[in-house]
Amino acid sequence: MNQNICYSDLPLITKDIVTNVEELIAHGAEKVELLMDGDKWDDMELLFEGVASRLKALPIGYTVHPPAWDTNLTSENKAIREASFAEYKKAIQFAAMIGADHVVIHPGFCFSPVFDKKLAQERARYYVNQLCEVARPLNVKLVVENVGYNGSSLFTQDEFIRFLDSIDETAGYLIDIGHAHLNQWDIPRLIRDTKDRLYAIHIHDNSGAGDEHLAIGEGTIQWEDIFEAMREIRNDCQLILEYAPNTPLEKLRVGKERLARELFAK
């Protein structure tokens, strides 16, 4: 497992991109996941070169999270699917510019039982493979995240575990612990069943009722069995603290220290 703990900049969303990274460094970040949502990311292509040079000048590494709100690779609307693909493609190109470790991929959502989840899964498979074609020549890894809850997830736990069987090796798994908890998945088994292709983990807590992105220990997730499973990971899996907007940044430092105690000091 990668011992450099990554902080998502979600707590600072809508604020200045570079200033956010500087603040996270001041609170102990060893790597930052850049979430490309909010007005500061408008006109992406126009700001990429200037922002990339400023980010690369900072003493830190990066991962990249494409826009999460309003995008859906498996939308029932073709124009939205294609626009979402275009935004993901831009994120991959930007990741290459800043030497990011990976780009997070939301495979999509199915928001109504009227629509066919098998068709949505086929769309997800198609678009993820297409994104692999973009990422491979740029030497960018993709990480496919378990997203959706309250019925909007494309997958059961076992379907998610098998999803990458037909996907190019450019892609691996990202387990979002909070999302898995909301769907009542067996998180330790999920980690063990994907660990050979598990590239990243989003770490946050919740009450089991909503995607609250709380600090570790502030919700109802049972962490000890999860930490035990995580200790078995042998590849270079990136741990990412993904706490809610406006979370005090000191909680990220506390979370980082707990992960170090639980996973690297034993």
PDB file of C-alpha atoms in Angstrom:
ATOM      1  CA  MET A   1       0.000   0.000   0.000  1.00  0.00           C
ATOM      2  CA  ASN A   2       1.136   3.536  -0.714  1.00  0.00           C
ATOM      3  CA  GLN A   3       2.057   5.138   2.615  1.00  0.00           C
ATOM      4  CA  ASN A   4       1.715   8.694   1.261  1.00  0.00           C
ATOM      5  CA  ILE A   5      -1.821   9.586   2.332  1.00  0.00           C
ATOM      6  CA  CYS A   6      -3.798  11.604  -0.220  1.00  0.00           C
ATOM      7  CA  TYR A   7      -6.327  14.317   0.676  1.00  0.00           C
ATOM      8  CA  SER A   8      -9.250  15.099  -1.600  1.00  0.00           C
ATOM      9  CA  ASP A   9      -9.765  18.838  -1.993  1.00  0.00           C
ATOM     10  CA  LEU A  10     -13.534  18.302  -1.605  1.00  0.00           C
ATOM     11  CA  PRO A  11     -13.523  20.180   1.763  1.00  0.00           C
ATOM     12  CA  LEU A  12     -12.420  23.298  -0.148  1.00  0.00           C
ATOM     13  CA  ILE A  13     -14.552  22.892  -3.263  1.00  0.00           C
ATOM     14  CA  THR A  14     -15.435  26.125  -5.148  1.00  0.00           C
ATOM     15  CA  LYS A  15     -12.288  27.882  -3.822  1.00  0.00           C
ATOM     16  CA  ASP A  16      -9.072  28.657  -5.719  1.00  0.00           C
ATOM     17  CA  ILE A  17      -7.456  25.496  -7.085  1.00  0.00           C
ATOM     18  CA  VAL A  18      -3.813  26.216  -6.265  1.00  0.00           C
ATOM     19  CA  THR A  19      -4.545  27.909  -2.929  1.00  0.00           C
ATOM     20  CA  ASN A  20      -6.529  24.820  -1.929  1.00  0.00           C
ATOM     21  CA  VAL A  21      -3.505  22.601  -2.545  1.00  0.00           C
ATOM     22  CA  GLU A  22      -1.269  24.935  -0.538  1.00  0.00           C
ATOM     23  CA  GLU A  23      -3.720  24.804   2.387  1.00  0.00           C
ATOM     24  CA  LEU A  24      -3.851  21.008   2.260  1.00  0.00           C
ATOM     25  CA  ILE A  25      -0.055  20.815   2.228  1.00  0.00           C
ATOM     26  CA  ALA A  26      -0.037  22.997   5.360  1.00  0.00           C
ATOM     27  CA  HIS A  27      -2.289  20.409   7.026  1.00  0.00           C
ATOM     28  CA  GLY A  28      -0.102  17.433   6.197  1.00  0.00           C
ATOM     29  CA  ALA A  29      -1.124  16.395   2.690  1.00  0.00           C
ATOM     30  CA  GLU A  30       1.420  14.211   0.906  1.00  0.00           C
ATOM     31  CA  LYS A  31      -0.710  14.025  -2.227  1.00  0.00           C
ATOM     32  CA  VAL A  32      -3.918  15.821  -3.310  1.00  0.00           C
ATOM     33  CA  GLU A  33      -6.878  14.558  -5.300  1.00  0.00           C
ATOM     34  CA  LEU A  34      -8.169  17.420  -7.454  1.00  0.00           C
ATOM     35  CA  LEU A  35     -11.963  17.386  -7.849  1.00  0.00           C
ATOM     36  CA  MET A  36     -12.726  19.217 -11.097  1.00  0.00           C
ATOM     37  CA  ASP A  37     -16.108  20.630 -10.072  1.00  0.00           C
ATOM     38  CA  GLY A  38     -17.175  24.205  -9.370  1.00  0.00           C
ATOM     39  CA  ASP A  39     -16.810  27.501 -11.175  1.00  0.00           C
ATOM     40  CA  LYS A  40     -13.019  27.607 -10.793  1.00  0.00           C
ATOM     41  CA  TRP A  41     -12.863  24.766 -13.335  1.00  0.00           C
ATOM     42  CA  ASP A  42     -14.947  26.565 -15.962  1.00  0.00           C
ATOM     43  CA  ASP A  43     -13.188  26.910 -19.326  1.00  0.00           C
ATOM     44  CA  MET A  44     -10.985  23.940 -18.476  1.00  0.00           C
ATOM     45  CA  GLU A  45      -8.905  23.871 -21.627  1.00  0.00           C
ATOM     46  CA  LEU A  46      -8.028  27.553 -21.270  1.00  0.00           C
ATOM     47  CA  LEU A  47      -6.724  27.165 -17.715  1.00  0.00           C
ATOM     48  CA  PHE A  48      -4.992  23.770 -17.986  1.00  0.00           C
ATOM     49  CA  GLU A  49      -1.549  24.941 -19.053  1.00  0.00           C
ATOM     50  CA  GLY A  50      -1.259  27.746 -16.495  1.00  0.00           C
ATOM     51  CA  VAL A  51      -2.714  25.752 -13.602  1.00  0.00           C
ATOM     52  CA  ALA A  52      -0.647  22.684 -14.478  1.00  0.00           C
ATOM     53  CA  SER A  53       2.631  24.621 -14.310  1.00  0.00           C
ATOM     54  CA  ARG A  54       1.690  26.119 -10.922  1.00  0.00           C
ATOM     55  CA  LEU A  55       0.621  22.757  -9.510  1.00  0.00           C
ATOM     56  CA  LYS A  56       3.782  21.019 -10.713  1.00  0.00           C
ATOM     57  CA  ALA A  57       5.869  23.650  -8.911  1.00  0.00           C
ATOM     58  CA  LEU A  58       4.445  22.540  -5.557  1.00  0.00           C
ATOM     59  CA  PRO A  59       6.196  19.748  -3.589  1.00  0.00           C
ATOM     60  CA  ILE A  60       3.382  17.225  -3.835  1.00  0.00           C
ATOM     61  CA  GLY A  61       1.810  14.557  -6.044  1.00  0.00           C
ATOM     62  CA  TYR A  62      -1.696  14.393  -7.463  1.00  0.00           C
ATOM     63  CA  THR A  63      -4.639  12.256  -8.439  1.00  0.00           C
ATOM     64  CA  VAL A  64      -7.524  13.616 -10.508  1.00  0.00           C
ATOM     65  CA  HIS A  65     -11.285  13.313 -10.041  1.00  0.00           C
ATOM     66  CA  PRO A  66     -13.314  14.468 -13.074  1.00  0.00           C
ATOM     67  CA  PRO A  67     -16.555  16.398 -12.525  1.00  0.00           C
ATOM     68  CA  ALA A  68     -18.814  14.327 -10.265  1.00  0.00           C
ATOM     69  CA  TRP A  69     -21.972  16.383 -10.353  1.00  0.00           C
ATOM     70  CA  ASP A  70     -24.221  16.292 -13.442  1.00  0.00           C
ATOM     71  CA  THR A  71     -22.112  13.748 -15.340  1.00  0.00           C
ATOM     72  CA  ASN A  72     -23.316  10.227 -16.115  1.00  0.00           C
ATOM     73  CA  LEU A  73     -21.630   7.895 -18.599  1.00  0.00           C
ATOM     74  CA  THR A  74     -24.757   5.700 -18.633  1.00  0.00           C
ATOM     75  CA  SER A  75     -27.394   8.412 -18.836  1.00  0.00           C
ATOM     76  CA  GLU A  76     -30.585   7.591 -20.734  1.00  0.00           C
ATOM     77  CA  ASN A  77     -29.823  10.770 -22.719  1.00  0.00           C
ATOM     78  CA  LYS A  78     -27.157  10.190 -25.381  1.00  0.00           C
ATOM     79  CA  ALA A  79     -26.053  13.838 -25.377  1.00  0.00           C
ATOM     80  CA  ILE A  80     -25.327  13.644 -21.634  1.00  0.00           C
ATOM     81  CA  ARG A  81     -23.393  10.388 -22.091  1.00  0.00           C
ATOM     82  CA  GLU A  82     -21.243  11.929 -24.769  1.00  0.00           C
ATOM     83  CA  ALA A  83     -20.705  15.168 -22.843  1.00  0.00           C
ATOM     84  CA  SER A  84     -19.694  13.145 -19.786  1.00  0.00           C
ATOM     85  CA  PHE A  85     -17.203  11.161 -21.866  1.00  0.00           C
ATOM     86  CA  ALA A  86     -15.736  14.417 -23.200  1.00  0.00           C
ATOM     87  CA  GLU A  87     -15.254  15.773 -19.672  1.00  0.00           C
ATOM     88  CA  TYR A  88     -13.567  12.546 -18.560  1.00  0.00           C
ATOM     89  CA  LYS A  89     -11.281  12.703 -21.596  1.00  0.00           C
ATOM     90  CA  LYS A  90     -10.233  16.251 -20.643  1.00  0.00           C
ATOM     91  CA  ALA A  91      -9.504  15.088 -17.083  1.00  0.00           C
ATOM     92  CA  ILE A  92      -7.245  12.309 -18.378  1.00  0.00           C
ATOM     93  CA  GLN A  93      -5.339  14.757 -20.561  1.00  0.00           C
ATOM     94  CA  PHE A  94      -4.922  17.126 -17.608  1.00  0.00           C
ATOM     95  CA  ALA A  95      -3.751  14.262 -15.396  1.00  0.00           C
ATOM     96  CA  ALA A  96      -0.992  13.534 -17.911  1.00  0.00           C
ATOM     97  CA  MET A  97       0.065  17.204 -17.814  1.00  0.00           C
ATOM     98  CA  ILE A  98       0.587  17.153 -14.026  1.00  0.00           C
ATOM     99  CA  GLY A  99       1.896  13.590 -13.722  1.00  0.00           C
ATOM    100  CA  ALA A 100      -1.110  12.439 -11.680  1.00  0.00           C
ATOM    101  CA  ASP A 101      -1.130   8.865 -10.417  1.00  0.00           C
ATOM    102  CA  HIS A 102      -4.632   8.107 -11.674  1.00  0.00           C
ATOM    103  CA  VAL A 103      -8.005   9.450 -12.793  1.00  0.00           C
ATOM    104  CA  VAL A 104     -11.197   8.423 -10.998  1.00  0.00           C
ATOM    105  CA  ILE A 105     -13.972   7.050 -13.210  1.00  0.00           C
ATOM    106  CA  HIS A 106     -17.619   6.969 -12.122  1.00  0.00           C
ATOM    107  CA  PRO A 107     -19.029   4.205 -14.338  1.00  0.00           C
ATOM    108  CA  GLY A 108     -22.510   5.741 -14.172  1.00  0.00           C
ATOM    109  CA  PHE A 109     -25.834   5.704 -12.395  1.00  0.00           C
ATOM    110  CA  CYS A 110     -29.292   4.297 -13.036  1.00  0.00           C
ATOM    111  CA  PHE A 111     -31.707   6.679 -11.354  1.00  0.00           C
ATOM    112  CA  SER A 112     -35.029   4.998 -12.133  1.00  0.00           C
ATOM    113  CA  PRO A 113     -36.225   1.370 -12.021  1.00  0.00           C
ATOM    114  CA  VAL A 114     -37.922   2.083 -15.362  1.00  0.00           C
ATOM    115  CA  PHE A 115     -34.510   1.736 -17.045  1.00  0.00           C
ATOM    116  CA  ASP A 116     -32.515  -1.435 -17.684  1.00  0.00           C
ATOM    117  CA  LYS A 117     -29.423  -1.820 -15.493  1.00  0.00           C
ATOM    118  CA  LYS A 118     -27.947  -4.451 -17.806  1.00  0.00           C
ATOM    119  CA  LEU A 119     -28.032  -1.928 -20.645  1.00  0.00           C
ATOM    120  CA  ALA A 120     -26.485   0.661 -18.332  1.00  0.00           C
ATOM    121  CA  GLN A 121     -23.700  -1.798 -17.452  1.00  0.00           C
ATOM    122  CA  GLU A 122     -23.026  -2.382 -21.159  1.00  0.00           C
ATOM    123  CA  ARG A 123     -22.776   1.371 -21.692  1.00  0.00           C
ATOM    124  CA  ALA A 124     -20.405   1.660 -18.730  1.00  0.00           C
ATOM    125  CA  ARG A 125     -18.204  -1.111 -20.111  1.00  0.00           C
ATOM    126  CA  TYR A 126     -18.092   0.553 -23.534  1.00  0.00           C
ATOM    127  CA  TYR A 127     -17.180   4.009 -22.225  1.00  0.00           C
ATOM    128  CA  VAL A 128     -14.609   2.768 -19.708  1.00  0.00           C
ATOM    129  CA  ASN A 129     -12.860   0.805 -22.459  1.00  0.00           C
ATOM    130  CA  GLN A 130     -12.930   3.920 -24.661  1.00  0.00           C
ATOM    131  CA  LEU A 131     -11.397   5.953 -21.837  1.00  0.00           C
ATOM    132  CA  CYS A 132      -8.680   3.317 -21.495  1.00  0.00           C
ATOM    133  CA  GLU A 133      -7.832   3.988 -25.150  1.00  0.00           C
ATOM    134  CA  VAL A 134      -7.357   7.658 -24.247  1.00  0.00           C
ATOM    135  CA  ALA A 135      -5.379   6.974 -21.071  1.00  0.00           C
ATOM    136  CA  ARG A 136      -3.018   4.201 -22.191  1.00  0.00           C
ATOM    137  CA  PRO A 137      -0.757   6.222 -24.529  1.00  0.00           C
ATOM    138  CA  LEU A 138      -0.588   8.979 -21.888  1.00  0.00           C
ATOM    139  CA  ASN A 139       0.535   6.485 -19.204  1.00  0.00           C
ATOM    140  CA  VAL A 140      -2.422   7.443 -16.995  1.00  0.00           C
ATOM    141  CA  LYS A 141      -4.135   4.820 -14.832  1.00  0.00           C
ATOM    142  CA  LEU A 142      -7.904   4.809 -14.426  1.00  0.00           C
ATOM    143  CA  VAL A 143      -9.685   3.740 -11.241  1.00  0.00           C
ATOM    144  CA  VAL A 144     -13.329   2.676 -11.454  1.00  0.00           C
ATOM    145  CA  GLU A 145     -15.322   3.660  -8.368  1.00  0.00           C
ATOM    146  CA  ASN A 146     -18.381   2.009  -6.816  1.00  0.00           C
ATOM    147  CA  VAL A 147     -20.922   4.825  -6.940  1.00  0.00           C
ATOM    148  CA  GLY A 148     -24.656   5.158  -6.362  1.00  0.00           C
ATOM    149  CA  TYR A 149     -26.932   4.209  -3.492  1.00  0.00           C
ATOM    150  CA  ASN A 150     -30.657   4.051  -2.722  1.00  0.00           C
ATOM    151  CA  GLY A 151     -31.061   1.982  -5.877  1.00  0.00           C
ATOM    152  CA  SER A 152     -28.998   4.134  -8.261  1.00  0.00           C
ATOM    153  CA  SER A 153     -25.905   1.891  -8.278  1.00  0.00           C
ATOM    154  CA  LEU A 154     -25.386  -0.007 -11.531  1.00  0.00           C
ATOM    155  CA  PHE A 155     -23.991  -3.002  -9.678  1.00  0.00           C
ATOM    156  CA  THR A 156     -24.474  -5.460  -6.891  1.00  0.00           C
ATOM    157  CA  GLN A 157     -21.293  -6.183  -4.962  1.00  0.00           C
ATOM    158  CA  ASP A 158     -20.557  -9.310  -6.994  1.00  0.00           C
ATOM    159  CA  GLU A 159     -21.266  -7.519 -10.288  1.00  0.00           C
ATOM    160  CA  PHE A 160     -18.833  -4.755  -9.348  1.00  0.00           C
ATOM    161  CA  ILE A 161     -16.149  -7.287  -8.444  1.00  0.00           C
ATOM    162  CA  ARG A 162     -16.516  -8.861 -11.917  1.00  0.00           C
ATOM    163  CA  PHE A 163     -16.902  -5.615 -13.881  1.00  0.00           C
ATOM    164  CA  LEU A 164     -13.232  -5.207 -14.791  1.00  0.00           C
ATOM    165  CA  ASP A 165     -12.921  -8.771 -16.104  1.00  0.00           C
ATOM    166  CA  SER A 166     -13.594  -7.462 -19.618  1.00  0.00           C
ATOM    167  CA  ILE A 167     -11.875  -4.096 -19.176  1.00  0.00           C
ATOM    168  CA  ASP A 168      -8.364  -3.189 -20.342  1.00  0.00           C
ATOM    169  CA  GLU A 169      -5.604  -3.456 -17.711  1.00  0.00           C
ATOM    170  CA  THR A 170      -5.219   0.335 -17.840  1.00  0.00           C
ATOM    171  CA  ALA A 171      -8.131   0.385 -15.373  1.00  0.00           C
ATOM    172  CA  GLY A 172      -8.265  -0.864 -11.809  1.00  0.00           C
ATOM    173  CA  TYR A 173     -10.663  -0.546  -8.904  1.00  0.00           C
ATOM    174  CA  LEU A 174     -11.308   2.297  -6.516  1.00  0.00           C
ATOM    175  CA  ILE A 175     -13.343   1.234  -3.479  1.00  0.00           C
ATOM    176  CA  ASP A 176     -15.357   4.029  -1.912  1.00  0.00           C
ATOM    177  CA  ILE A 177     -15.949   2.799   1.627  1.00  0.00           C
ATOM    178  CA  GLY A 178     -18.790   5.219   2.330  1.00  0.00           C
ATOM    179  CA  HIS A 179     -20.719   4.212  -0.799  1.00  0.00           C
ATOM    180  CA  ALA A 180     -20.218   0.512  -0.051  1.00  0.00           C
ATOM    181  CA  HIS A 181     -21.578   1.059   3.473  1.00  0.00           C
ATOM    182  CA  LEU A 182     -24.705   2.784   2.122  1.00  0.00           C
ATOM    183  CA  ASN A 183     -25.337  -0.235  -0.106  1.00  0.00           C
ATOM    184  CA  GLN A 184     -24.730  -2.632   2.813  1.00  0.00           C
ATOM    185  CA  TRP A 185     -21.887  -4.358   0.996  1.00  0.00           C
ATOM    186  CA  ASP A 186     -19.423  -6.580   2.846  1.00  0.00           C
ATOM    187  CA  ILE A 187     -16.503  -4.146   2.751  1.00  0.00           C
ATOM    188  CA  PRO A 188     -13.715  -6.430   4.041  1.00  0.00           C
ATOM    189  CA  ARG A 189     -14.710  -9.073   1.462  1.00  0.00           C
ATOM    190  CA  LEU A 190     -14.899  -6.404  -1.253  1.00  0.00           C
ATOM    191  CA  ILE A 191     -11.323  -5.340  -0.466  1.00  0.00           C
ATOM    192  CA  ARG A 192     -10.076  -8.917  -0.477  1.00  0.00           C
ATOM    193  CA  ASP A 193     -11.883  -9.831  -3.690  1.00  0.00           C
ATOM    194  CA  THR A 194     -10.469  -6.839  -5.617  1.00  0.00           C
ATOM    195  CA  LYS A 195      -7.066  -6.424  -3.950  1.00  0.00           C
ATOM    196  CA  ASP A 196      -5.012  -7.695  -6.916  1.00  0.00           C
ATOM    197  CA  ARG A 197      -6.416  -4.868  -9.055  1.00  0.00           C
ATOM    198  CA  LEU A 198      -7.222  -2.352  -6.320  1.00  0.00           C
ATOM    199  CA  TYR A 199      -5.482   0.942  -7.071  1.00  0.00           C
ATOM    200  CA  ALA A 200      -7.197   3.341  -4.642  1.00  0.00           C
ATOM    201  CA  ILE A 201      -9.607   3.648  -1.702  1.00  0.00           C
ATOM    202  CA  HIS A 202     -11.808   6.635  -0.841  1.00  0.00           C
ATOM    203  CA  ILE A 203     -12.015   6.783   2.929  1.00  0.00           C
ATOM    204  CA  HIS A 204     -14.888   8.498   4.723  1.00  0.00           C
ATOM    205  CA  ASP A 205     -17.705   7.619   7.128  1.00  0.00           C
ATOM    206  CA  ASN A 206     -21.479   8.067   7.195  1.00  0.00           C
ATOM    207  CA  SER A 207     -24.586   7.257   9.225  1.00  0.00           C
ATOM    208  CA  GLY A 208     -25.785   4.621   6.774  1.00  0.00           C
ATOM    209  CA  ALA A 209     -28.593   6.920   5.649  1.00  0.00           C
ATOM    210  CA  GLY A 210     -26.790   9.444   3.412  1.00  0.00           C
ATOM    211  CA  ASP A 211     -23.487  10.127   1.662  1.00  0.00           C
ATOM    212  CA  GLU A 212     -22.244  12.492   4.374  1.00  0.00           C
ATOM    213  CA  HIS A 213     -18.476  12.095   3.866  1.00  0.00           C
ATOM    214  CA  LEU A 214     -17.773  12.266   7.592  1.00  0.00           C
ATOM    215  CA  ALA A 215     -14.382  11.825   9.223  1.00  0.00           C
ATOM    216  CA  ILE A 216     -13.343   8.315  10.224  1.00  0.00           C
ATOM    217  CA  GLY A 217     -15.262   7.263  13.349  1.00  0.00           C
ATOM    218  CA  GLU A 218     -18.013   9.868  13.076  1.00  0.00           C
ATOM    219  CA  GLY A 219     -20.522   7.506  11.447  1.00  0.00           C
ATOM    220  CA  THR A 220     -21.631   3.894  11.786  1.00  0.00           C
ATOM    221  CA  ILE A 221     -18.947   2.128   9.721  1.00  0.00           C
ATOM    222  CA  GLN A 222     -17.154  -0.637  11.624  1.00  0.00           C
ATOM    223  CA  TRP A 223     -13.550   0.176  10.815  1.00  0.00           C
ATOM    224  CA  GLU A 224     -11.546  -2.534  12.578  1.00  0.00           C
ATOM    225  CA  ASP A 225     -12.439  -5.354  10.157  1.00  0.00           C
ATOM    226  CA  ILE A 226     -11.883  -2.970   7.229  1.00  0.00           C
ATOM    227  CA  PHE A 227      -8.432  -2.006   8.481  1.00  0.00           C
ATOM    228  CA  GLU A 228      -7.610  -5.699   8.900  1.00  0.00           C
ATOM    229  CA  ALA A 229      -8.500  -6.354   5.250  1.00  0.00           C
ATOM    230  CA  MET A 230      -6.569  -3.272   4.105  1.00  0.00           C
ATOM    231  CA  ARG A 231      -3.418  -4.568   5.818  1.00  0.00           C
ATOM    232  CA  GLU A 232      -3.476  -7.483   3.363  1.00  0.00           C
ATOM    233  CA  ILE A 233      -3.122  -5.207   0.309  1.00  0.00           C
ATOM    234  CA  ARG A 234       0.308  -5.694  -1.248  1.00  0.00           C
ATOM    235  CA  ASN A 235       0.162  -3.459  -4.325  1.00  0.00           C
ATOM    236  CA  ASP A 236       0.651   0.305  -4.529  1.00  0.00           C
ATOM    237  CA  CYS A 237      -2.920   1.148  -3.536  1.00  0.00           C
ATOM    238  CA  GLN A 238      -3.495   4.871  -2.866  1.00  0.00           C
ATOM    239  CA  LEU A 239      -5.454   5.835   0.272  1.00  0.00           C
ATOM    240  CA  ILE A 240      -7.524   9.015  -0.142  1.00  0.00           C
ATOM    241  CA  LEU A 241      -9.315  10.864   2.649  1.00  0.00           C
ATOM    242  CA  GLU A 242     -12.441  12.262   1.003  1.00  0.00           C
ATOM    243  CA  TYR A 243     -14.193  14.422   3.589  1.00  0.00           C
ATOM    244  CA  ALA A 244     -17.222  16.662   3.041  1.00  0.00           C
ATOM    245  CA  PRO A 245     -17.211  20.319   1.946  1.00  0.00           C
ATOM    246  CA  ASN A 246     -16.317  22.670   4.799  1.00  0.00           C
ATOM    247  CA  THR A 247     -14.810  19.923   6.974  1.00  0.00           C
ATOM    248  CA  PRO A 248     -12.158  21.513   9.223  1.00  0.00           C
ATOM    249  CA  LEU A 249      -8.835  20.632   7.633  1.00  0.00           C
ATOM    250  CA  GLU A 250      -7.362  19.516  10.954  1.00  0.00           C
ATOM    251  CA  LYS A 251      -9.663  16.468  10.697  1.00  0.00           C
ATOM    252  CA  LEU A 252      -7.687  15.410   7.634  1.00  0.00           C
ATOM    253  CA  ARG A 253      -4.483  15.479   9.657  1.00  0.00           C
ATOM    254  CA  VAL A 254      -6.154  13.404  12.402  1.00  0.00           C
ATOM    255  CA  GLY A 255      -7.412  10.924   9.818  1.00  0.00           C
ATOM    256  CA  LYS A 256      -3.971  10.629   8.267  1.00  0.00           C
ATOM    257  CA  GLU A 257      -2.432   9.932  11.677  1.00  0.00           C
ATOM    258  CA  ARG A 258      -5.022   7.251  12.422  1.00  0.00           C
ATOM    259  CA  LEU A 259      -4.393   5.509   9.104  1.00  0.00           C
ATOM    260  CA  ALA A 260      -0.671   5.549   9.808  1.00  0.00           C
ATOM    261  CA  ARG A 261      -1.240   3.946  13.234  1.00  0.00           C
ATOM    262  CA  GLU A 262      -3.723   1.349  12.006  1.00  0.00           C
ATOM    263  CA  LEU A 263      -2.043   0.315   8.770  1.00  0.00           C
ATOM    264  CA  PHE A 264       1.658   1.094   8.860  1.00  0.00           C
ATOM    265  CA  ALA A 265       2.736   0.924  12.494  1.00  0.00           C
ATOM    266  CA  LYS A 266       1.771  -2.700  13.158  1.00  0.00           C
TER     267      LYS A 266
END
